[in-house]
Tab-separated table of C-alpha atoms in Angstrom:
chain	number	residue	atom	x	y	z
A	292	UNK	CA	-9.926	-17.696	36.929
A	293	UNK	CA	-7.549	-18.951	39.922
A	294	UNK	CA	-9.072	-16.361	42.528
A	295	UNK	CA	-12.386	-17.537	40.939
A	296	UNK	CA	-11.571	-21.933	41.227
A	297	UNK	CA	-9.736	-21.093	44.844
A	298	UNK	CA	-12.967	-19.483	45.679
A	299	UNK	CA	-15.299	-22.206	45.019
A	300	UNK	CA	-13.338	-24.640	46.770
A	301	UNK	CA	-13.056	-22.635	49.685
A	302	UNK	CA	-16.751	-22.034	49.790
A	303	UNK	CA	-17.556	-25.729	49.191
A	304	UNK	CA	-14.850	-27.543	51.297
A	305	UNK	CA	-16.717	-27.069	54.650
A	306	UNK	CA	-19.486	-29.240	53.008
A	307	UNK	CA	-17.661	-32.195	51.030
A	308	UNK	CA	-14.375	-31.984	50.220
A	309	UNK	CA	-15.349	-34.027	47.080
A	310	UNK	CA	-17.583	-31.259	45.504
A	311	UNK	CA	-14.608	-28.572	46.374
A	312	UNK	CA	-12.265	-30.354	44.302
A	313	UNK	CA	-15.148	-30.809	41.727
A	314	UNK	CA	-16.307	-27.058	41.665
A	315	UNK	CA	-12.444	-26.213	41.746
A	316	UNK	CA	-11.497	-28.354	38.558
A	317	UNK	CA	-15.035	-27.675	36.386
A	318	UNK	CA	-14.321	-24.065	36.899
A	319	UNK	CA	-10.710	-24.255	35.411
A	320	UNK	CA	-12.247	-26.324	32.607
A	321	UNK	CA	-14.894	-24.184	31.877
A	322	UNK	CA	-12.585	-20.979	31.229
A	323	UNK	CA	-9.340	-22.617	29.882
A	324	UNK	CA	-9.225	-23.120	26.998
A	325	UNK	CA	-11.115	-19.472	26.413
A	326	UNK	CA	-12.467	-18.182	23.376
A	327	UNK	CA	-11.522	-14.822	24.614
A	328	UNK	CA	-7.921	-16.043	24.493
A	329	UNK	CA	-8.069	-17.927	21.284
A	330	UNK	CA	-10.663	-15.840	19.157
A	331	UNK	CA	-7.538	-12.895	17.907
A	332	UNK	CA	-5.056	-14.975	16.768
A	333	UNK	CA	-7.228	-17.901	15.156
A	334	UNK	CA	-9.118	-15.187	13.296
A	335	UNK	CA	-6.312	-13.171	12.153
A	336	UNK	CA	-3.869	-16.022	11.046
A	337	UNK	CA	-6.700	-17.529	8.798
A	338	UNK	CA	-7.248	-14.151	7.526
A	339	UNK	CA	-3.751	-13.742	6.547
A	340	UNK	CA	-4.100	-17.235	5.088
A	341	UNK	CA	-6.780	-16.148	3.009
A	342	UNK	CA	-5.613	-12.974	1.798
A	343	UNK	CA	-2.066	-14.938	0.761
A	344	UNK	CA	-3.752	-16.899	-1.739
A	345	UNK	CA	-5.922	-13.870	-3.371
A	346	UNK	CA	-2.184	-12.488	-3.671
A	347	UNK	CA	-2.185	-9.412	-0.765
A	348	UNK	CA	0.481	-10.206	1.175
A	349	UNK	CA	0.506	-8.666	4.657
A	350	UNK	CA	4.007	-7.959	7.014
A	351	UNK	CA	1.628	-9.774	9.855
A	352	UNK	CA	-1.575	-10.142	11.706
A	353	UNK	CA	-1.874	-6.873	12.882
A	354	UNK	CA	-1.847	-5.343	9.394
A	355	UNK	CA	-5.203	-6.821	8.798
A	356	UNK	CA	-6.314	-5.203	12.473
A	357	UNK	CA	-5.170	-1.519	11.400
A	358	UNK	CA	-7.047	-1.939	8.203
A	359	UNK	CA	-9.980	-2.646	10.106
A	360	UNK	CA	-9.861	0.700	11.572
A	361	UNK	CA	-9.286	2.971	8.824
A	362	UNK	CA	-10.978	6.123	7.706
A	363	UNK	CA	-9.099	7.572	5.131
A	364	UNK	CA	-7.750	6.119	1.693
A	365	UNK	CA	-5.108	7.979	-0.003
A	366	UNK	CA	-3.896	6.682	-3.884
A	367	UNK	CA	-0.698	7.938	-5.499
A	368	UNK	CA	-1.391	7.895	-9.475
A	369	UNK	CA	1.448	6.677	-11.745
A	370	UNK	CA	1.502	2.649	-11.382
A	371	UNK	CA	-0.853	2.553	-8.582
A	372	UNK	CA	-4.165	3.639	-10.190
A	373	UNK	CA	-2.505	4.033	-13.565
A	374	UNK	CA	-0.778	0.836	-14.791
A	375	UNK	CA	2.360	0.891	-16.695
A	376	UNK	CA	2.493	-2.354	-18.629
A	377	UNK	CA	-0.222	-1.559	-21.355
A	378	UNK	CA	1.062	2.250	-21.317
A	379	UNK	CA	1.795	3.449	-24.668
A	380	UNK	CA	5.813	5.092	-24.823
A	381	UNK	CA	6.375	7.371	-26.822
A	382	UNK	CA	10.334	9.728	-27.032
A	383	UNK	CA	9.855	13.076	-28.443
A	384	UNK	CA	12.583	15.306	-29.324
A	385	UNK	CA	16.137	14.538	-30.876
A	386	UNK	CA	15.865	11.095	-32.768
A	387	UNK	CA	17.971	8.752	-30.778
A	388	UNK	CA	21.082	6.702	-31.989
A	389	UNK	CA	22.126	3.275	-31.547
A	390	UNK	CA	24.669	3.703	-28.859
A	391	UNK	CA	22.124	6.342	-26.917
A	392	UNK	CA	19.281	4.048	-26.957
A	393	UNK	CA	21.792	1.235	-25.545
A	394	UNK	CA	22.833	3.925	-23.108
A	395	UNK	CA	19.166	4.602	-21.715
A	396	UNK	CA	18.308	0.983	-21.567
A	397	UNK	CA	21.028	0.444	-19.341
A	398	UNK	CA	20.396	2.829	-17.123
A	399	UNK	CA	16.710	2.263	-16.567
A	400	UNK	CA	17.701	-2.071	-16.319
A	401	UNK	CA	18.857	-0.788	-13.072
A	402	UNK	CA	15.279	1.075	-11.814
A	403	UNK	CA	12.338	-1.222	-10.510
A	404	UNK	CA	10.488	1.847	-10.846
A	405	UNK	CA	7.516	0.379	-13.174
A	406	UNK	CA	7.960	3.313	-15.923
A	407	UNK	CA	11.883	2.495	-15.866
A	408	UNK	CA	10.542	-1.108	-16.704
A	409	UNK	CA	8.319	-0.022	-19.331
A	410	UNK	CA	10.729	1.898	-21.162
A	411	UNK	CA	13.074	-0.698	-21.163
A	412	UNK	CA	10.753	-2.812	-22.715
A	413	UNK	CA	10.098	-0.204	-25.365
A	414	UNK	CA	13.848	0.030	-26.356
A	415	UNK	CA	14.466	-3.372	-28.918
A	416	UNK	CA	18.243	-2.775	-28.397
A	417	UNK	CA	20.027	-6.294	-26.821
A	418	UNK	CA	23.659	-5.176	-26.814
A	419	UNK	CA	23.658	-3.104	-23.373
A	420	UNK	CA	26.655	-1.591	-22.266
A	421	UNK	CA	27.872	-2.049	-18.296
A	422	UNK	CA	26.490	0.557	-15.688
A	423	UNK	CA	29.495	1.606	-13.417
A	424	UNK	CA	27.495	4.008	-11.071
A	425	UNK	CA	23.842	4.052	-10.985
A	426	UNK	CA	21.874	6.344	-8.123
A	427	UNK	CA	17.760	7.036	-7.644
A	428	UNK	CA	16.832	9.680	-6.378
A	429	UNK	CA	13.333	9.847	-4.842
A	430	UNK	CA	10.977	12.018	-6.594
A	431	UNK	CA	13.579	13.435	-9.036
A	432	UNK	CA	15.118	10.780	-11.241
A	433	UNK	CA	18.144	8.069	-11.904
A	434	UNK	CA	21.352	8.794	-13.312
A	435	UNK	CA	24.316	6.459	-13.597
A	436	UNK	CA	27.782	6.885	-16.010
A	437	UNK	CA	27.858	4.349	-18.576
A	438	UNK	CA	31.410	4.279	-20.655
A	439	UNK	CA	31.867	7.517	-19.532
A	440	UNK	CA	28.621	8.951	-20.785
A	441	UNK	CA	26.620	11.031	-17.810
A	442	UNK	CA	22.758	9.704	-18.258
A	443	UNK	CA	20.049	11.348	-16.505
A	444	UNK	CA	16.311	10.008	-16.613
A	445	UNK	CA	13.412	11.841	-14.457
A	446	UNK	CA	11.533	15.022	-14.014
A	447	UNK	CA	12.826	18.206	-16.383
A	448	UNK	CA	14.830	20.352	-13.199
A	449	UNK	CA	16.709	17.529	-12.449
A	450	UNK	CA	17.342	16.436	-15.865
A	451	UNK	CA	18.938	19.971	-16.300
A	452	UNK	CA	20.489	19.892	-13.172
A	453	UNK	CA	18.595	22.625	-12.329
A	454	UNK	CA	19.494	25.005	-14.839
A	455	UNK	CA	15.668	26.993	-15.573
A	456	UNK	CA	16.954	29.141	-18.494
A	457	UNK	CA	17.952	26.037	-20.720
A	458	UNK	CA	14.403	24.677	-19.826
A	459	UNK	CA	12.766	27.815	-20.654
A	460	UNK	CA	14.625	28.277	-24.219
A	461	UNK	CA	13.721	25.057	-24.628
A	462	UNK	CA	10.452	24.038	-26.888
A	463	UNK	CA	10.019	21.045	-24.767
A	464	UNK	CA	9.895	22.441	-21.982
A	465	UNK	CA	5.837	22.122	-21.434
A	466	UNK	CA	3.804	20.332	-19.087
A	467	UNK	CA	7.136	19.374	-17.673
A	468	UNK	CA	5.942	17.530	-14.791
A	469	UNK	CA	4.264	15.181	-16.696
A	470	UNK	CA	7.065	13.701	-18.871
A	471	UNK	CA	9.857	12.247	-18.183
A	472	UNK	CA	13.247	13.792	-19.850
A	473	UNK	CA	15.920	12.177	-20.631
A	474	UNK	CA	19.695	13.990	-20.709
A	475	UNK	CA	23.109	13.125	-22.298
A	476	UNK	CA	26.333	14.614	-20.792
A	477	UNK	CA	24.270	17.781	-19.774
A	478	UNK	CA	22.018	17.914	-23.195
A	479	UNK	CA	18.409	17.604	-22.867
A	480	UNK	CA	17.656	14.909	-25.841
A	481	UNK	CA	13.756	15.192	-25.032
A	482	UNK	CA	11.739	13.227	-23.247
A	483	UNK	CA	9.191	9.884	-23.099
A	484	UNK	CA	5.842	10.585	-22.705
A	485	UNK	CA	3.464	8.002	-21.086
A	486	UNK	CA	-0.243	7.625	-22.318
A	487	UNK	CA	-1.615	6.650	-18.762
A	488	UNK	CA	-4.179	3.454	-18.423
A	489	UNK	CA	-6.084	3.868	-15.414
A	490	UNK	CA	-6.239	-0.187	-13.796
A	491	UNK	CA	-9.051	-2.497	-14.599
A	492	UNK	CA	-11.765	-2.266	-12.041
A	493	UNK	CA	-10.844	1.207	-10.670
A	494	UNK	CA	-14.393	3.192	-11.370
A	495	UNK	CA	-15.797	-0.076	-9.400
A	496	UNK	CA	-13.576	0.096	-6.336
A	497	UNK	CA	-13.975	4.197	-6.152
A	498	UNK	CA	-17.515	3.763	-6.053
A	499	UNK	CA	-17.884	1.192	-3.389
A	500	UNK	CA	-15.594	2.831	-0.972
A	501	UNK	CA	-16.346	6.610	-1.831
A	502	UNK	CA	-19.211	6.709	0.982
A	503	UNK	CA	-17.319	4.752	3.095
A	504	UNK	CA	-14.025	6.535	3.425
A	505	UNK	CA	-12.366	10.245	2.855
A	506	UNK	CA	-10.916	9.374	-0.913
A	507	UNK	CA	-7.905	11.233	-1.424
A	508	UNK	CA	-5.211	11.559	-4.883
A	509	UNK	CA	-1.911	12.682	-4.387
A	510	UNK	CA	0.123	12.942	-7.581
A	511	UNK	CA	3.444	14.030	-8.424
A	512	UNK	CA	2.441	15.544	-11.911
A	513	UNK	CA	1.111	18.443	-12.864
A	514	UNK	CA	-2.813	19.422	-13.848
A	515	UNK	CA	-2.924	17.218	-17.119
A	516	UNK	CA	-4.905	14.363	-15.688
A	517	UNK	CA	-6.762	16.054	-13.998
A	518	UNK	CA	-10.311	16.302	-15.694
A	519	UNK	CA	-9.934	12.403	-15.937
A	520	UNK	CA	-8.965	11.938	-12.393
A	521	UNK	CA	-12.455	13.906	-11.345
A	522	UNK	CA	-14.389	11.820	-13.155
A	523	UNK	CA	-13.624	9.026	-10.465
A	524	UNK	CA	-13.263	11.048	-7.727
A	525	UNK	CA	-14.967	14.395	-7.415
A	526	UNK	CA	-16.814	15.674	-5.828
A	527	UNK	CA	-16.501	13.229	-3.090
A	528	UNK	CA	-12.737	12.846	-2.932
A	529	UNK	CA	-9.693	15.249	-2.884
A	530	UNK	CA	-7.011	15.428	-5.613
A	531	UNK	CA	-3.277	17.074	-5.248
A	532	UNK	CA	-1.229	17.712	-8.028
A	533	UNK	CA	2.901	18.437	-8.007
A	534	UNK	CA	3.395	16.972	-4.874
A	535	UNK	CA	6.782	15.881	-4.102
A	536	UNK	CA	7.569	12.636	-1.626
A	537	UNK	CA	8.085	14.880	1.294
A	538	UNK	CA	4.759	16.538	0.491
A	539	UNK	CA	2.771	13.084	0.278
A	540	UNK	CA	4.674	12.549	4.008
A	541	UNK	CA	3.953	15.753	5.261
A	542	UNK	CA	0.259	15.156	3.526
A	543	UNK	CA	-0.330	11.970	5.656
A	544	UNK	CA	0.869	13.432	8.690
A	545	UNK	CA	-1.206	16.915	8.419
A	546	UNK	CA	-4.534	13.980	8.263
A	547	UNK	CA	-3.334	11.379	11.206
A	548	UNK	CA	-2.534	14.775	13.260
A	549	UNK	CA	-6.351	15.693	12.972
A	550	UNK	CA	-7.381	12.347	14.068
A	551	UNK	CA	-7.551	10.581	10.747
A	552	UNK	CA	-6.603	6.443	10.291
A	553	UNK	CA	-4.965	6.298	7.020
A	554	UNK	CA	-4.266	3.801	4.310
A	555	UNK	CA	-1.779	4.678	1.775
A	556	UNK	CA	-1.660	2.860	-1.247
A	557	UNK	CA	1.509	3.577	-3.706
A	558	UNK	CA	4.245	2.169	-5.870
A	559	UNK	CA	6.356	1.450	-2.677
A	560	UNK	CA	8.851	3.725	-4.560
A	561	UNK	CA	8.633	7.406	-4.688
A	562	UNK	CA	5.778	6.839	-1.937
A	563	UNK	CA	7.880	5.214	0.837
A	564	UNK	CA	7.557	8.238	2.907
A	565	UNK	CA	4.203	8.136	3.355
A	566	UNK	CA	3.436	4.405	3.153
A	567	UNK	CA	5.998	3.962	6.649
A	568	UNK	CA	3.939	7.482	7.975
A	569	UNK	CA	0.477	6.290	7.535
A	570	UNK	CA	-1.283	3.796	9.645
A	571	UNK	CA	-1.103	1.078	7.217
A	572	UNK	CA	0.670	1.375	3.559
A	573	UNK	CA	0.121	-1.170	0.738
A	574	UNK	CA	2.629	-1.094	-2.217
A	575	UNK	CA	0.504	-2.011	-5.298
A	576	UNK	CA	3.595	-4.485	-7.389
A	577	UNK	CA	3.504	-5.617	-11.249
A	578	UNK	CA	6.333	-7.882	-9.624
A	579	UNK	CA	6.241	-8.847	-6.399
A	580	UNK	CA	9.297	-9.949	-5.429
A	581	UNK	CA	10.334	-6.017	-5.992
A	582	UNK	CA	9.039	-4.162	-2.743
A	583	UNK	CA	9.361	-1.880	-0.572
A	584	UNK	CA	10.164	-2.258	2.903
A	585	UNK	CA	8.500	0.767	4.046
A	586	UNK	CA	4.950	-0.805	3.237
A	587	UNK	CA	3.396	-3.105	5.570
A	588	UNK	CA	1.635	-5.085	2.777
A	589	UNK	CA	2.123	-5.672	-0.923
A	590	UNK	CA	-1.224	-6.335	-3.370
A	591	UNK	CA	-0.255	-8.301	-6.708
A	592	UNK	CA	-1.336	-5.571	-9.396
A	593	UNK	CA	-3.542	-7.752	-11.027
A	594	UNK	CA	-5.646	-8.234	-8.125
A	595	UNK	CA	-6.091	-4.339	-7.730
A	596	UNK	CA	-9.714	-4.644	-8.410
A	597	UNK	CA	-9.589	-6.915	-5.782
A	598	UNK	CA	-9.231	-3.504	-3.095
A	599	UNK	CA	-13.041	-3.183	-1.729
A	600	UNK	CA	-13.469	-6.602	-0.809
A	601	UNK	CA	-9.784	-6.487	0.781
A	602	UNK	CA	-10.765	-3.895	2.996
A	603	UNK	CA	-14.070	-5.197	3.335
A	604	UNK	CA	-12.953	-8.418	4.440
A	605	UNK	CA	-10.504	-7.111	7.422
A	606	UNK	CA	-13.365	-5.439	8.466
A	607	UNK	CA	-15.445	-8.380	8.928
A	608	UNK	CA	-12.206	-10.513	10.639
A	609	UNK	CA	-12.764	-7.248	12.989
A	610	UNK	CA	-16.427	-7.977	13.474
A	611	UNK	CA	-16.326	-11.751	13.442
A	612	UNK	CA	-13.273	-11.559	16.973
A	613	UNK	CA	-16.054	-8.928	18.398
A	614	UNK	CA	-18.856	-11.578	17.945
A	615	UNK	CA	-16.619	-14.434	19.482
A	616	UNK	CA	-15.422	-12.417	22.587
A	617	UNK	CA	-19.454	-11.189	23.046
A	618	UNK	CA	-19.901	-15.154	22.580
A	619	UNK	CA	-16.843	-16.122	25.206
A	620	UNK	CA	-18.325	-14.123	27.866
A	621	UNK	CA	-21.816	-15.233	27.847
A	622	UNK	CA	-20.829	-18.519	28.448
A	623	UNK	CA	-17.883	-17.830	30.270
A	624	UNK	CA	-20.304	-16.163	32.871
A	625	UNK	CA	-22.798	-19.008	32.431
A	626	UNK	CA	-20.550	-21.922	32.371
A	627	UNK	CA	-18.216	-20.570	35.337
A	628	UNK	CA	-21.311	-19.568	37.572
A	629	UNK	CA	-22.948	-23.522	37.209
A	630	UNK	CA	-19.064	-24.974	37.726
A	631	UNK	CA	-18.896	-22.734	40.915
A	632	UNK	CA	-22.510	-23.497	42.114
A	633	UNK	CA	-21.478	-27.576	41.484
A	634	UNK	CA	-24.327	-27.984	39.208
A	635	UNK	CA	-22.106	-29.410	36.178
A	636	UNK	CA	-18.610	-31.982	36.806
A	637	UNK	CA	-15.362	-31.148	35.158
């Protein structure tokens, strides 16, 4: 713009020095301010604006540019496409005392995992005893020592810390994967099984992005879901079962490797892997003041529904700075070429 200005006075100063100073300052008016300058950041602060008060709350502008660009969508199950707080609990096996049910409530009021909080909720117990170690373990379980009493919560290996024979004398010991059992001091009690409520709108949002985007499932549990999980998302999308954190990281890495922008959407728990790996994660939150730092956006669960026209509407932000810088240089070229021939006056 300076080599541009410098020129027209230059070319005009022979002739008046009046019109060089004129050409000079209508050309530096012309371009600055510039559309081509303002357009990105007007568009994508209002859109983070927007999306704030429809409760999807993005790390910063460029989140809403990388969503633009996706290709791929890939959904962990439990509380991301399966909601927790209408679940239906249920403990099978040994019938629980007082003091043990005091002892599991304690341990899970230290989880934000959204099962933990559901089966604290299901335990009526008010008297809970002090936690003096507590530890989660990603993709295996929580375990803490309350007055002395070793409690483990999570998947059936680590429940039995690993010990295979007492899971296979065990009667429980089916569809393990699925359930989450719950041990005493080294005794498998049983375990709490969850009746899984796929989210409110879910058939809706699979169907307006299936032809859209490669639809992908990756779920820690085993096969049991799976004839409901096809009826959303075969035969156009891809389902995983038994896949551990590492293999949802490895997963998204395998996909961005081959050229694919992804979107992971999870619980911003066991999924924080592959919500930092992929392009642009979104931790799906009953609460969200609970998150997870590894996501770069967090989408109030009750606004799930909400997805499509999320996506949709980063898109258009996309389209609508495209349109403006198409705009800026029309009359960018326009404007500066009159300002430079002296037809128009700062």
């Amino acid at each position: 713009i300076l080599l541009v200005a410098a020129a027209a006075f230059v070319y005009w100063y022979p002739t008046s020095l009046r019109t060089a100073i004129n050409a000079f300052t209508a050309v530096l008016i012309i371009a600055c301010p510039c559309g081509i300058a303002l357009t990105n950041p007007f568009a994508l602060g209002n859109a983070i604006r927007i999306l704030g008060r429809n409760k999807f709350y993005a790390k910063n502008a460029a989140v809403v540019e990388r969503i633009s660009k996706i290709d791929t969508i890939v959904f962990d199950k439990t509380g991301t496409i399966t909601q927790t707080g209408d679940a239906e609990i249920t403990f099978n096996g040994s019938v629980l005392t007082t003091n043990e049910q005091k002892l599991v409530k304690a341990l899970v009021r230290n989880s934000t995992h959204p099962l933990s909080s559901r089966i604290y909720e299901a335990i009526s117990e008010t008297d809970i005893p002090y936690c003096s170690t507590f530890s989660e373990l990603s993709g295996k379980g929580i375990e803490a020592v309350i007055e002395g009493n070793k409690i483990k919560l999570g998947n059936a290996l680590f429940a039995a810390d690993n010990n295979k024979v007492l899971l296979n004398n065990d009667k429980l010991s089916s569809k393990l994967d699925s359930r989450i059992f719950l041990s005493i001091n080294g005794s498998i009690k049983g375990f709490f099984s969850v009746n899984n409520v796929y989210r409110s709108g879910l058939e809706n949002i699979i169907h307006s992005l299936k032809n859209k985007f490669r639809m992908i499932v990756l779920s820690g549990d085993n096969e049991g879901e799976k004839e409901n999980l096809e009826k959303y998302f075969v035969p156009e999308g891809r389902i995983r079962f038994n896949q551990s954190p590492a293999d949802k990281l490895e997963y998204v890495k395998v996909l961005q490797e081959t050229g694919h922008r992804v979107l992971m959407i999870g619980d911003g728990l066991n999924d924080a892997g592959a919500l930092k790996q992929s392009d642009v994660g979104i931790a799906i939150s009953e609460d969200t003041t609970n998150f997870s730092p590894a996501c770069d956006a967090i989408l109030d669960a009750g606004e799930f529904s909400s997805l499509s026209k999320i996506i949709g509407f980063a898109k258009t932000t996309k389209k609508i700075i495209i349109l403006s810088f198409m705009i800026s240089v029309i009359y960018n070229i326009a404007g500066v070429t009159l300002a430079f021939q002296s037809e128009i006056s700062p």
